[in-house]
Short mmCIF file of C-alpha atoms in Angstrom, two decimals:
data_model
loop_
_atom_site.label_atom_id
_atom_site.label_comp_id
_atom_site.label_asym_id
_atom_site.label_seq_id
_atom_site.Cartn_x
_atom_site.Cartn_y
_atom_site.Cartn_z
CA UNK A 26 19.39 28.93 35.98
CA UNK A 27 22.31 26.85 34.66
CA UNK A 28 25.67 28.87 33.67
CA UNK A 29 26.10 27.74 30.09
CA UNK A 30 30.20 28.28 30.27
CA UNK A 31 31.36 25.00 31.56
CA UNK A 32 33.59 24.69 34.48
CA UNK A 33 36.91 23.16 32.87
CA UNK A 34 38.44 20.14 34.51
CA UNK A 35 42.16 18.88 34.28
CA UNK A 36 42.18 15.12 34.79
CA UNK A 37 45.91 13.79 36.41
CA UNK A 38 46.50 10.67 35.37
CA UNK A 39 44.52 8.12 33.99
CA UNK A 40 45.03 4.51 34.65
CA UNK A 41 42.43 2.52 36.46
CA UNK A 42 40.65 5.53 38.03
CA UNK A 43 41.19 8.53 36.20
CA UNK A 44 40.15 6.22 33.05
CA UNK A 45 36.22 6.08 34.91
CA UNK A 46 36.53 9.15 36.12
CA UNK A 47 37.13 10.11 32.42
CA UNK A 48 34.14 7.61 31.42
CA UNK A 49 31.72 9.04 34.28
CA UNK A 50 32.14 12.32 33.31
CA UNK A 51 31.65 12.05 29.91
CA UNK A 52 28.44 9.36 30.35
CA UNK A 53 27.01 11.28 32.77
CA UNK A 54 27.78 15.30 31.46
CA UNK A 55 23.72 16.16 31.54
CA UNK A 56 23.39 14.77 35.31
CA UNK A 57 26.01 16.07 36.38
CA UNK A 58 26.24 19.55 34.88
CA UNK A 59 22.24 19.34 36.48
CA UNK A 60 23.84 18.57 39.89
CA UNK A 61 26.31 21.20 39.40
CA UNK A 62 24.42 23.84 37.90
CA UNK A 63 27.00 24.05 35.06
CA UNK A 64 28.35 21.93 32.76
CA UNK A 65 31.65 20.51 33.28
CA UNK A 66 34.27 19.97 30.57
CA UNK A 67 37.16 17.80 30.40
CA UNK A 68 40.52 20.18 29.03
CA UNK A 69 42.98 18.04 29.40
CA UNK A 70 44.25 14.57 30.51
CA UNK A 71 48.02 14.29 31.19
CA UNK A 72 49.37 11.01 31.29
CA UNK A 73 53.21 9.36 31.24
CA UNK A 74 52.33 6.93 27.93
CA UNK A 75 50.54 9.03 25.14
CA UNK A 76 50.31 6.38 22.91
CA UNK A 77 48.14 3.87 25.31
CA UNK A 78 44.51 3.88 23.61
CA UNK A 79 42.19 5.20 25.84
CA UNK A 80 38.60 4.26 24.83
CA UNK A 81 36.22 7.37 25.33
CA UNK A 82 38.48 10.05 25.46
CA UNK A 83 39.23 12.01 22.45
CA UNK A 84 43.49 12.30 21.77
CA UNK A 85 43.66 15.80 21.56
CA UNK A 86 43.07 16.24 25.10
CA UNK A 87 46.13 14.07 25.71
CA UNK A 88 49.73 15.49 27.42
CA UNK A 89 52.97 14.56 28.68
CA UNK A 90 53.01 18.18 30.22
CA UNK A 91 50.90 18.12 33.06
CA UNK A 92 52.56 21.41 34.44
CA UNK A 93 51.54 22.81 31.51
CA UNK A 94 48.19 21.81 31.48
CA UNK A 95 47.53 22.85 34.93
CA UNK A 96 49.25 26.48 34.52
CA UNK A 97 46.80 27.37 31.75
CA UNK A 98 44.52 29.62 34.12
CA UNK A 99 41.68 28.07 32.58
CA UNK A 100 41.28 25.26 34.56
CA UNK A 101 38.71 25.05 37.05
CA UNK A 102 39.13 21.79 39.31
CA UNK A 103 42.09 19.36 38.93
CA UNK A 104 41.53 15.34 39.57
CA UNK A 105 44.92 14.18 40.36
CA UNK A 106 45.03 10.49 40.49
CA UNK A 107 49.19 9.95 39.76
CA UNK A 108 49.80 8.63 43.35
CA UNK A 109 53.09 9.23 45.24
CA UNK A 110 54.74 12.25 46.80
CA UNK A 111 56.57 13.88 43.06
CA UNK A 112 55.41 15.22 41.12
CA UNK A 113 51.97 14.77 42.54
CA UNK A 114 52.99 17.06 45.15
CA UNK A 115 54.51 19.73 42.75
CA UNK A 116 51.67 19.62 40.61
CA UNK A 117 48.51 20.20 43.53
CA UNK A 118 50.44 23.72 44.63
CA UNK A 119 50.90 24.80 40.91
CA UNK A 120 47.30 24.60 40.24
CA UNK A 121 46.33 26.12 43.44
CA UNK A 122 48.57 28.90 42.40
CA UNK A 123 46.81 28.88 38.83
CA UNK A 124 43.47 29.20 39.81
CA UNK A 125 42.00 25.88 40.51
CA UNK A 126 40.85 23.82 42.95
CA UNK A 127 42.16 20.25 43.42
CA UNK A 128 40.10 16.71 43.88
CA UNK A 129 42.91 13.97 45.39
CA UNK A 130 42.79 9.98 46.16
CA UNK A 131 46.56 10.42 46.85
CA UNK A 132 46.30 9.28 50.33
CA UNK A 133 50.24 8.60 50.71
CA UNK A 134 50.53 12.21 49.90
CA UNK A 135 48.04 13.36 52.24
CA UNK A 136 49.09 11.38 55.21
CA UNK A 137 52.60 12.57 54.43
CA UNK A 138 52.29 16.31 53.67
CA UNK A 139 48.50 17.29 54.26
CA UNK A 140 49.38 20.03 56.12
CA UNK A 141 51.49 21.83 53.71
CA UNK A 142 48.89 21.68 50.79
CA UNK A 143 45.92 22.63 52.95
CA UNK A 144 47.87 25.90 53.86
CA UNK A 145 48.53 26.16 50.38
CA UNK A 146 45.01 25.66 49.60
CA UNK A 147 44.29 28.36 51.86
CA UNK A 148 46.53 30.74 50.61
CA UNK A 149 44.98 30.79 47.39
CA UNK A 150 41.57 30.56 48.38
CA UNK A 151 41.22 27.36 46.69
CA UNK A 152 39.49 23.71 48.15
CA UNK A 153 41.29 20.30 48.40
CA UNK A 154 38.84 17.24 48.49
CA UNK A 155 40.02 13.99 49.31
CA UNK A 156 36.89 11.60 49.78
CA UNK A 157 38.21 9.15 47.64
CA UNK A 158 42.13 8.74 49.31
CA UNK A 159 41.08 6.85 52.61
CA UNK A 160 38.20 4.09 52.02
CA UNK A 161 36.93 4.33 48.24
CA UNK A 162 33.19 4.55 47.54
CA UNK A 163 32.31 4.75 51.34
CA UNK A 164 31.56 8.51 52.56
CA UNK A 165 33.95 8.66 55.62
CA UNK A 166 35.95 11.98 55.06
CA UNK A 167 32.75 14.30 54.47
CA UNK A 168 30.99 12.82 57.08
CA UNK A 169 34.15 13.27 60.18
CA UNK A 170 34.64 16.91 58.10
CA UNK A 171 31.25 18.00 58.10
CA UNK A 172 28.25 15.56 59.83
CA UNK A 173 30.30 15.15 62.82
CA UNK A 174 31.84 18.95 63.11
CA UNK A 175 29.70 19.38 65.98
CA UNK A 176 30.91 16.30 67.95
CA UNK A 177 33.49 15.04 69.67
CA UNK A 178 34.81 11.84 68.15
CA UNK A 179 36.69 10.27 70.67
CA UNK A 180 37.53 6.83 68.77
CA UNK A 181 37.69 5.28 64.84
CA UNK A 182 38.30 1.77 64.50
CA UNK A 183 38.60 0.09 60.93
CA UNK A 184 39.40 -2.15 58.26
CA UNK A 185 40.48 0.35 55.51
CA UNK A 186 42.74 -1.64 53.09
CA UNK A 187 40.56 -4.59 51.17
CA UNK A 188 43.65 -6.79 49.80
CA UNK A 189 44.66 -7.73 53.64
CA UNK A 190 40.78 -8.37 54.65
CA UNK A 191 40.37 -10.52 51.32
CA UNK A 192 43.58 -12.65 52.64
CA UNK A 193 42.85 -12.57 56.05
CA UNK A 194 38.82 -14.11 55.09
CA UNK A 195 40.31 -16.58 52.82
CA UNK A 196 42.37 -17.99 55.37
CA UNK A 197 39.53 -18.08 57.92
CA UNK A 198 36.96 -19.42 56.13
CA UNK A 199 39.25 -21.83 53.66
CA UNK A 200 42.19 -22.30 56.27
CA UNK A 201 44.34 -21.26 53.44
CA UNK A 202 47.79 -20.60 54.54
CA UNK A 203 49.40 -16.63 54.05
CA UNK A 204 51.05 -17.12 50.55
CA UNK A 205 48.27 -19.34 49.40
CA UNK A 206 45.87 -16.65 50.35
CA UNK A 207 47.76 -13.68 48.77
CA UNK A 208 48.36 -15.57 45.35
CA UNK A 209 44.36 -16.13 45.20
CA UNK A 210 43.64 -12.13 45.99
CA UNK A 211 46.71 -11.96 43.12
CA UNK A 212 45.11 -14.05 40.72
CA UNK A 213 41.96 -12.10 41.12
CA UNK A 214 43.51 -8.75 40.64
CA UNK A 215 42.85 -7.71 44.59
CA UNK A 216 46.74 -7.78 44.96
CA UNK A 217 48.85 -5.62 43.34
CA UNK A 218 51.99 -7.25 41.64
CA UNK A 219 54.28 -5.87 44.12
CA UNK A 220 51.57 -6.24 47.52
CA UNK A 221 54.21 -4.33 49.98
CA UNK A 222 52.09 -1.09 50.45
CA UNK A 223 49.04 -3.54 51.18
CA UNK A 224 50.21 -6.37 53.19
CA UNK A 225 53.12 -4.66 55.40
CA UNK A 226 50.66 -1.99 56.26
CA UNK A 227 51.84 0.86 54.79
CA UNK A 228 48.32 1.88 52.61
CA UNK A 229 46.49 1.53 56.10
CA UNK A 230 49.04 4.02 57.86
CA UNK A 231 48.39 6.49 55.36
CA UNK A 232 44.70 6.27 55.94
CA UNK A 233 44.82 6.06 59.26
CA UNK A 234 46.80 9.14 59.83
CA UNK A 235 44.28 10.88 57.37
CA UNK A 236 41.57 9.73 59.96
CA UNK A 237 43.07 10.71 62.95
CA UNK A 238 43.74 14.19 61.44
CA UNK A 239 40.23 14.99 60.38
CA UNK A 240 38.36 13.37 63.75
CA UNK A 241 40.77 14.68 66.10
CA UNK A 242 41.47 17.91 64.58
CA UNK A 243 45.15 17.62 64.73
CA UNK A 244 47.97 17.06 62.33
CA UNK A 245 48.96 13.00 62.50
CA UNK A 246 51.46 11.94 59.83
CA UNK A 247 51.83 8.51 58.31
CA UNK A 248 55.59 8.25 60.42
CA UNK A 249 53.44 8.74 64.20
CA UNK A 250 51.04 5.99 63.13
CA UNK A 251 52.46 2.62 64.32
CA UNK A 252 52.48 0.04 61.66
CA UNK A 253 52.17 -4.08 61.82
CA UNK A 254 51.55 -6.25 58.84
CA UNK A 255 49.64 -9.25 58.04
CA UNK A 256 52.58 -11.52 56.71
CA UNK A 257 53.35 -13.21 59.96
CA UNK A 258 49.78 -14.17 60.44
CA UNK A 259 49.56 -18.04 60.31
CA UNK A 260 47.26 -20.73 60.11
CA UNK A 261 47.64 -21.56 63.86
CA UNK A 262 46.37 -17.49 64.70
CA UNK A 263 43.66 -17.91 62.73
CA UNK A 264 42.72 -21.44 64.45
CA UNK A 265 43.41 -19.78 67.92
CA UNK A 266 41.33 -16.51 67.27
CA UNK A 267 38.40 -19.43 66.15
CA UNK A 268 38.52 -21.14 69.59
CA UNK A 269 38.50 -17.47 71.64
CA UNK A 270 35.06 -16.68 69.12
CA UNK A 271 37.47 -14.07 67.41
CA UNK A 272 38.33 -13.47 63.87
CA UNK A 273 41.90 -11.78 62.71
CA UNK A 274 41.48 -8.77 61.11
CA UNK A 275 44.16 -5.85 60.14
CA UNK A 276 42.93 -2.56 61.76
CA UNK A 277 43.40 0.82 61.82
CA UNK A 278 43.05 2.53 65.05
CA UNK A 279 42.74 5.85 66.08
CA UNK A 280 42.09 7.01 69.91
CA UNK A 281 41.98 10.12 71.68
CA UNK A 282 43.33 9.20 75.02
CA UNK A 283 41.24 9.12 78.29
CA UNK A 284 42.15 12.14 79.16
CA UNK A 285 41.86 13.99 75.89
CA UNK A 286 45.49 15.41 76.03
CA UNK A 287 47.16 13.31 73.44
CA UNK A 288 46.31 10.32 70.42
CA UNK A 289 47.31 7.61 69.10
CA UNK A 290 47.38 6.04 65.82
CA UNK A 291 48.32 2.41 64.85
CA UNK A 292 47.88 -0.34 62.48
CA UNK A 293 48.29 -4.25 63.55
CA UNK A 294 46.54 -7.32 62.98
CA UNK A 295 44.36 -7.96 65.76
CA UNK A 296 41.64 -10.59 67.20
CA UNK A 297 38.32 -9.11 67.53
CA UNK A 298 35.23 -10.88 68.60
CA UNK A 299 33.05 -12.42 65.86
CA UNK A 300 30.07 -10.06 67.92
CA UNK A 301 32.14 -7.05 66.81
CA UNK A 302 30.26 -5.30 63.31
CA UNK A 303 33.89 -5.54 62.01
CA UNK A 304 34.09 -8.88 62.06
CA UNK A 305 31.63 -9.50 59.67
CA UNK A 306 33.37 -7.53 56.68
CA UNK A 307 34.02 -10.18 54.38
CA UNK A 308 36.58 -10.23 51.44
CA UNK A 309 37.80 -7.22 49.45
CA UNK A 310 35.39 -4.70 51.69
CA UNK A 311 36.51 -2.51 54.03
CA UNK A 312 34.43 -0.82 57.02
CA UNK A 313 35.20 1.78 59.59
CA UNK A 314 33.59 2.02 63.05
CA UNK A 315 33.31 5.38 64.53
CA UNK A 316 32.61 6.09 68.44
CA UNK A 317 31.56 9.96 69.34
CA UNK A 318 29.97 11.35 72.31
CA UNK A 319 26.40 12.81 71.19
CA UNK A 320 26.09 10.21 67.93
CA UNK A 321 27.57 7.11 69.66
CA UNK A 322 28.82 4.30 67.34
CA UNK A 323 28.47 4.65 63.49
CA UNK A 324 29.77 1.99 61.04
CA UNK A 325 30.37 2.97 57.57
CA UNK A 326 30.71 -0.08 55.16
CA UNK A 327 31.24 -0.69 51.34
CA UNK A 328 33.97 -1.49 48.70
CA UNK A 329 37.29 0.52 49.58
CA UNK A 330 38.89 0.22 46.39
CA UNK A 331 38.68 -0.21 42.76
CA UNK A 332 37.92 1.80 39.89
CA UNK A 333 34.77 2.41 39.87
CA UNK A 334 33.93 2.98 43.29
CA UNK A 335 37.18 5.09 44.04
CA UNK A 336 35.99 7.22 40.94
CA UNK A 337 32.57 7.58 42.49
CA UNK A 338 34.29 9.05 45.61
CA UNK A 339 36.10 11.65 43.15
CA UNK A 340 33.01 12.72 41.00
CA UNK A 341 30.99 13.38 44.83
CA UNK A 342 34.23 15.86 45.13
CA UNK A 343 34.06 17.09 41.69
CA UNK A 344 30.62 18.18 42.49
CA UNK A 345 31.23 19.87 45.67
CA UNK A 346 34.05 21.81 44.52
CA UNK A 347 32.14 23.44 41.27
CA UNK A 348 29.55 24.29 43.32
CA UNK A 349 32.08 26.15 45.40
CA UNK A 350 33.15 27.68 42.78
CA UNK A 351 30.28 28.66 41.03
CA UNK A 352 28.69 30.55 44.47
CA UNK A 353 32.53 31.62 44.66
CA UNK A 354 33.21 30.13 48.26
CA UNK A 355 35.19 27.43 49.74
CA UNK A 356 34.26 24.24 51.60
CA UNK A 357 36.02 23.57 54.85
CA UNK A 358 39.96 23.29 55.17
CA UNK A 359 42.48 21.91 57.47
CA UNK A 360 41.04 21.96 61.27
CA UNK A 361 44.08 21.15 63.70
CA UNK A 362 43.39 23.46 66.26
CA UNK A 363 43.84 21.36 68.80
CA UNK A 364 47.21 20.24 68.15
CA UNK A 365 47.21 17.21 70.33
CA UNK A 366 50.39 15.29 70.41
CA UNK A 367 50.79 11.77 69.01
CA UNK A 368 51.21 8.98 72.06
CA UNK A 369 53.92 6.61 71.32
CA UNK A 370 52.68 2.66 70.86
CA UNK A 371 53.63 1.92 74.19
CA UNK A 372 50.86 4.15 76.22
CA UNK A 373 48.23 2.46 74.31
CA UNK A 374 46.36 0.21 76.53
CA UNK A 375 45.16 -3.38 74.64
CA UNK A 376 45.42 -7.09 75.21
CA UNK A 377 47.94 -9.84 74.36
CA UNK A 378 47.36 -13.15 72.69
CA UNK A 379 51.09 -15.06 72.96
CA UNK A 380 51.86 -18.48 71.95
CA UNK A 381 54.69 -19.90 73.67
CA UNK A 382 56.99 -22.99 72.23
CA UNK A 383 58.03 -24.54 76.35
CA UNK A 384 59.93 -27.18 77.72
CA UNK A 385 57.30 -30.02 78.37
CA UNK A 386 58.29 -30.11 82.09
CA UNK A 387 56.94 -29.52 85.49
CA UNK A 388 57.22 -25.80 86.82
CA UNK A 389 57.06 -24.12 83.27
CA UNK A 390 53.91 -22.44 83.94
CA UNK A 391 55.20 -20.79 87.41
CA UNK A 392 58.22 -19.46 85.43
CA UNK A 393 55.90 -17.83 83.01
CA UNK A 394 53.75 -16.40 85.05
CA UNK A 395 56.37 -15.18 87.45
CA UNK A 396 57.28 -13.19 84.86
CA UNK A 397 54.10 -11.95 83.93
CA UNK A 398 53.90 -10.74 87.56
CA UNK A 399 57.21 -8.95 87.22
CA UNK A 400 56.35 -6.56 84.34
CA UNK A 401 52.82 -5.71 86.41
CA UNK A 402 50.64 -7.84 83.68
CA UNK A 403 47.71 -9.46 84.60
CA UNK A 404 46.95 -13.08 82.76
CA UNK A 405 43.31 -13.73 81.74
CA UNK A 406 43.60 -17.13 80.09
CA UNK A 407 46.09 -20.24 79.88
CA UNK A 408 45.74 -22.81 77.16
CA UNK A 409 48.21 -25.49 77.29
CA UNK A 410 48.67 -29.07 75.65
CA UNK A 411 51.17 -31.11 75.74
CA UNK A 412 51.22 -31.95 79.38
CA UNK A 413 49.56 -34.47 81.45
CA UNK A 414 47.14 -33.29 84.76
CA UNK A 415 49.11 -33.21 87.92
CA UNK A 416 52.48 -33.30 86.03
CA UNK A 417 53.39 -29.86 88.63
CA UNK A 418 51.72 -26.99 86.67
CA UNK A 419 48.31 -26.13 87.67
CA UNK A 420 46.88 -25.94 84.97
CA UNK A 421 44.08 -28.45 82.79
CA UNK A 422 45.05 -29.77 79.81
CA UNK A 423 42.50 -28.49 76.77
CA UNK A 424 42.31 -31.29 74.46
CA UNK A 425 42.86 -30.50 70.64
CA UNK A 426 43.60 -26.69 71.92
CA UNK A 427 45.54 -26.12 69.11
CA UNK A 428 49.04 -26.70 70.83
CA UNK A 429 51.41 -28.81 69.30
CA UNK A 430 54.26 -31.55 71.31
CA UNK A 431 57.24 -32.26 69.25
CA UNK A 432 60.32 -33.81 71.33
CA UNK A 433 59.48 -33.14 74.66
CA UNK A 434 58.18 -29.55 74.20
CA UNK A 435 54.20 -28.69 74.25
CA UNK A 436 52.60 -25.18 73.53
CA UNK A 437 50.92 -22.47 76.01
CA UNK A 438 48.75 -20.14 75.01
CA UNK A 439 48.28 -16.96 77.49
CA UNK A 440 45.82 -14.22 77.05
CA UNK A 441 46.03 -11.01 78.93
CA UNK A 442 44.27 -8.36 80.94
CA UNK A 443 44.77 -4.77 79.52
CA UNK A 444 47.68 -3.42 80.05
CA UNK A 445 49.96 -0.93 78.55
CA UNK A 446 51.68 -2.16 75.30
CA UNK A 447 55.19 -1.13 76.42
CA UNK A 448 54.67 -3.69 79.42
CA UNK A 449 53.34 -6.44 77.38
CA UNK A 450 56.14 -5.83 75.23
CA UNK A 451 58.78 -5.94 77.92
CA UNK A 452 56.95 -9.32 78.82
CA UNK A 453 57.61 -10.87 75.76
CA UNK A 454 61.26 -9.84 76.19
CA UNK A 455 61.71 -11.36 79.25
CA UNK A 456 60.06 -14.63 78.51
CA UNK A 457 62.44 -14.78 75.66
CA UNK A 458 65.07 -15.01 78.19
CA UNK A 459 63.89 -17.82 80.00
CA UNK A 460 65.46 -21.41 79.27
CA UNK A 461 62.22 -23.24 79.13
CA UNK A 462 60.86 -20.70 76.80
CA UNK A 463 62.14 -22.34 72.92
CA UNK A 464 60.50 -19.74 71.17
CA UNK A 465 57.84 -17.19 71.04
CA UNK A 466 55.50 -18.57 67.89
CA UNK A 467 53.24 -15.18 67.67
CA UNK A 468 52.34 -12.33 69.66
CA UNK A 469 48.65 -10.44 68.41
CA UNK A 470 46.54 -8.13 70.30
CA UNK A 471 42.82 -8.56 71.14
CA UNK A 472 40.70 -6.02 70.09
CA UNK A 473 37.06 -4.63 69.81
CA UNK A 474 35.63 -6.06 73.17
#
């Protein structure tokens, strides 16, 4: 039978999400409360602007005083959907301390200080859900938490921020340049005003070391998760990942090492091959591909962002958590039992696309791969253009291979076998050095094969 006192709810913010979780909840209050097995009531909505009109919700459950509102002892589950570290942070352990249960999307939080509030959480018996902070609509958290609890994940691979994979698609299918790309995803409300967090990485570090956490069972922080942008990608990577049957694509990573004794987590733009299920995710979606040993490869896909699906995410919390509450239990907390040590970038094992700017001269391509040999790195593939056959390097000349000659210098394009990234790295170095070497044009890994 249904409780008839409702479960009381404390919403934290309300801009573009908390405004639909608002709507949902009140739309929906008979299919939900029938989910539930209570209804749910909205107490109290603390925001920074009071006077903003907020269709649907009635003013006098507007504050400025969220501490307030979330000391009451009332308050049953509180949505907090500020964003940021303060007073976001503040305001979770107060209402654990008060008697309620908290629903986040506050992935920067999470990745930064998830430990800390899940032993809070567990001090006062209370549950933190967090569906909605790492990939929007898409079940991913629940399913690593729970449906794979029994596994061993050993690998999670995705594209978990939509305003890079909308920029990176436009300029693959359009062969839009970066800025050109980024003021379309602007224009169509994809990119944020300010686009830092998206486009240097920093929103796909958070969820990746929210990932890594939950399918590793270890504590990963957004500062051990390496982090690469998209705003050095160019036209030319994008033409060169085309001719290799790749697409470029900014990933999150996470790996348990061969070994199982450590992980790594990183985020980089990467060519994968156009046979990979990631390549495929077109636009604003995002998609995460998960390898474990008894279930094998999974691939979770849907829209990562947005207010309506990011609110769906919070209401499939908001569910769980009243039913916790109501059969007066808790759903699972923090596993880091393992407590596995984070790899630095240089043990992780990948590939190397580089394009070199050379001297157009005999003898250039020994020098290079001299040093190649040096740092223990094994080359795959050489494109070059520029040169003419038997000019001293052996090596054919790939008409319209996307080099370029301008006054007496041609470009080389040189793929590698895997090898660890600190040697690659050290290889790029040292063909700095070199005299015929005028410039290093772009380094990106090759992923996914």
């Amino acid at each position: 039978m249904m409780r008839t006192r409702p479960l009381k709810v404390a919403l934290l913010g309300c801009g573009v999400v908390g405004s639909e979780v608002a709507r949902i909840m009140t739309t929906h209050a008979d299919d939900l409360a029938a989910r539930i097995g209570a209804p749910v009531e909205l107490a109290g909505v603390a925001v920074r602007r009071p006077s903003k009109v907020r269709e649907g919700i009635d003013p006098a459950l507007i504050t400025t005083d969220a501490t307030a509102l979330v000391k009451r002892g009332d308050i049953d589950v509180a949505i907090e959907v500020i964003g940021g570290i303060e007073p976001a942070r503040t305001l979770i352990t107060t209402a654990f301390e008060h008697g309620a249960s908290v629903v986040s999307a506050n992935k920067a939080l999470l990745a930064e200080d998830g430990a800390a509030l899940h032993a809070a959480a567990e001090q006062y018996g209370r549950d933190l859900y967090y569906e909605a902070a790492v990939a929007g609509a898409i079940p991913l958290v629940r399913p690593l938490r729970e449906s794979l609890a029994g596994d061993k994940v050993n690998r999670v691979l995705g594209i978990v921020n939509g305003t890079t994979n909308f920029i990176l698609d436009k300029m693959d299918t359009s062969g839009a340049g970066y800025s050109e790309a980024l003021d379309e995803a602007t224009a169509l409300g994809y990119a944020e005003a300010d686009p830092t967090a998206d486009v240097e990485g920093f929103d796909a570090a958070a969820k990746a070391a929210i990932l890594a956490g939950i399918a590793f069972h270890t504590r990963v922080r957004i500062g051990d998760v390496h982090r690469e942008g998209i705003t050095e990608v160019t036209a030319s990577d994008i033409a060169s990942a085309r001719r290799m049957g790749c697409t470029v694509k900014l990933l999150a990573i996470c790996e348990r090492a061969a070994d199982g004794q450590s992980v790594t987590a990183r985020v980089h733009p990467a060519m994968i091959p156009l046979s990979h299920p990631l390549a495929s995710v077109r636009e604003a979606y995002n998609a995460v591909f998960v390898e474990a040993e008894a279930a094998g490869q999974l691939m979770f896909y849907g829209p990562g962002a947005g207010g309506s699906p990011t609110a769906s995410a919070v209401l499939g919390d908001l569910v769980a958590v009243c039913r916790n509450k109501l059969s007066e239990a808790t759903g699972p907390g923090e596993s880091a039992y393992t407590r596995l040590p984070v790899s630095p970038m240089g043990d992780v094992v990948t590939r190397y696309h580089i394009s070199l700017d050379v001297a157009d001269k005999p003898g250039v391509l020994a020098q290079v791969a001299t040093v190649f040999a040096e740092q223990g790195v094994s080359i795959d593939t050489v494109r070059q253009q520029g040169r003419n056959p038997g000019s001293g390097d052996d090596v054919a000349v790939e008409q319209g291979g996307g080099g370029r000659r301008v006054g007496g210098e041609a470009s080389l394009v040189v793929v590698t076998h895997r090898a660890a990234d600190a040697a690659l790295s050290a290889t790029v170095e040292a063909l700095r050095k070199l005299d015929t070497v005028r410039g290093v044009a772009s380094i990106m890994r090759v992923e996914g094969e």
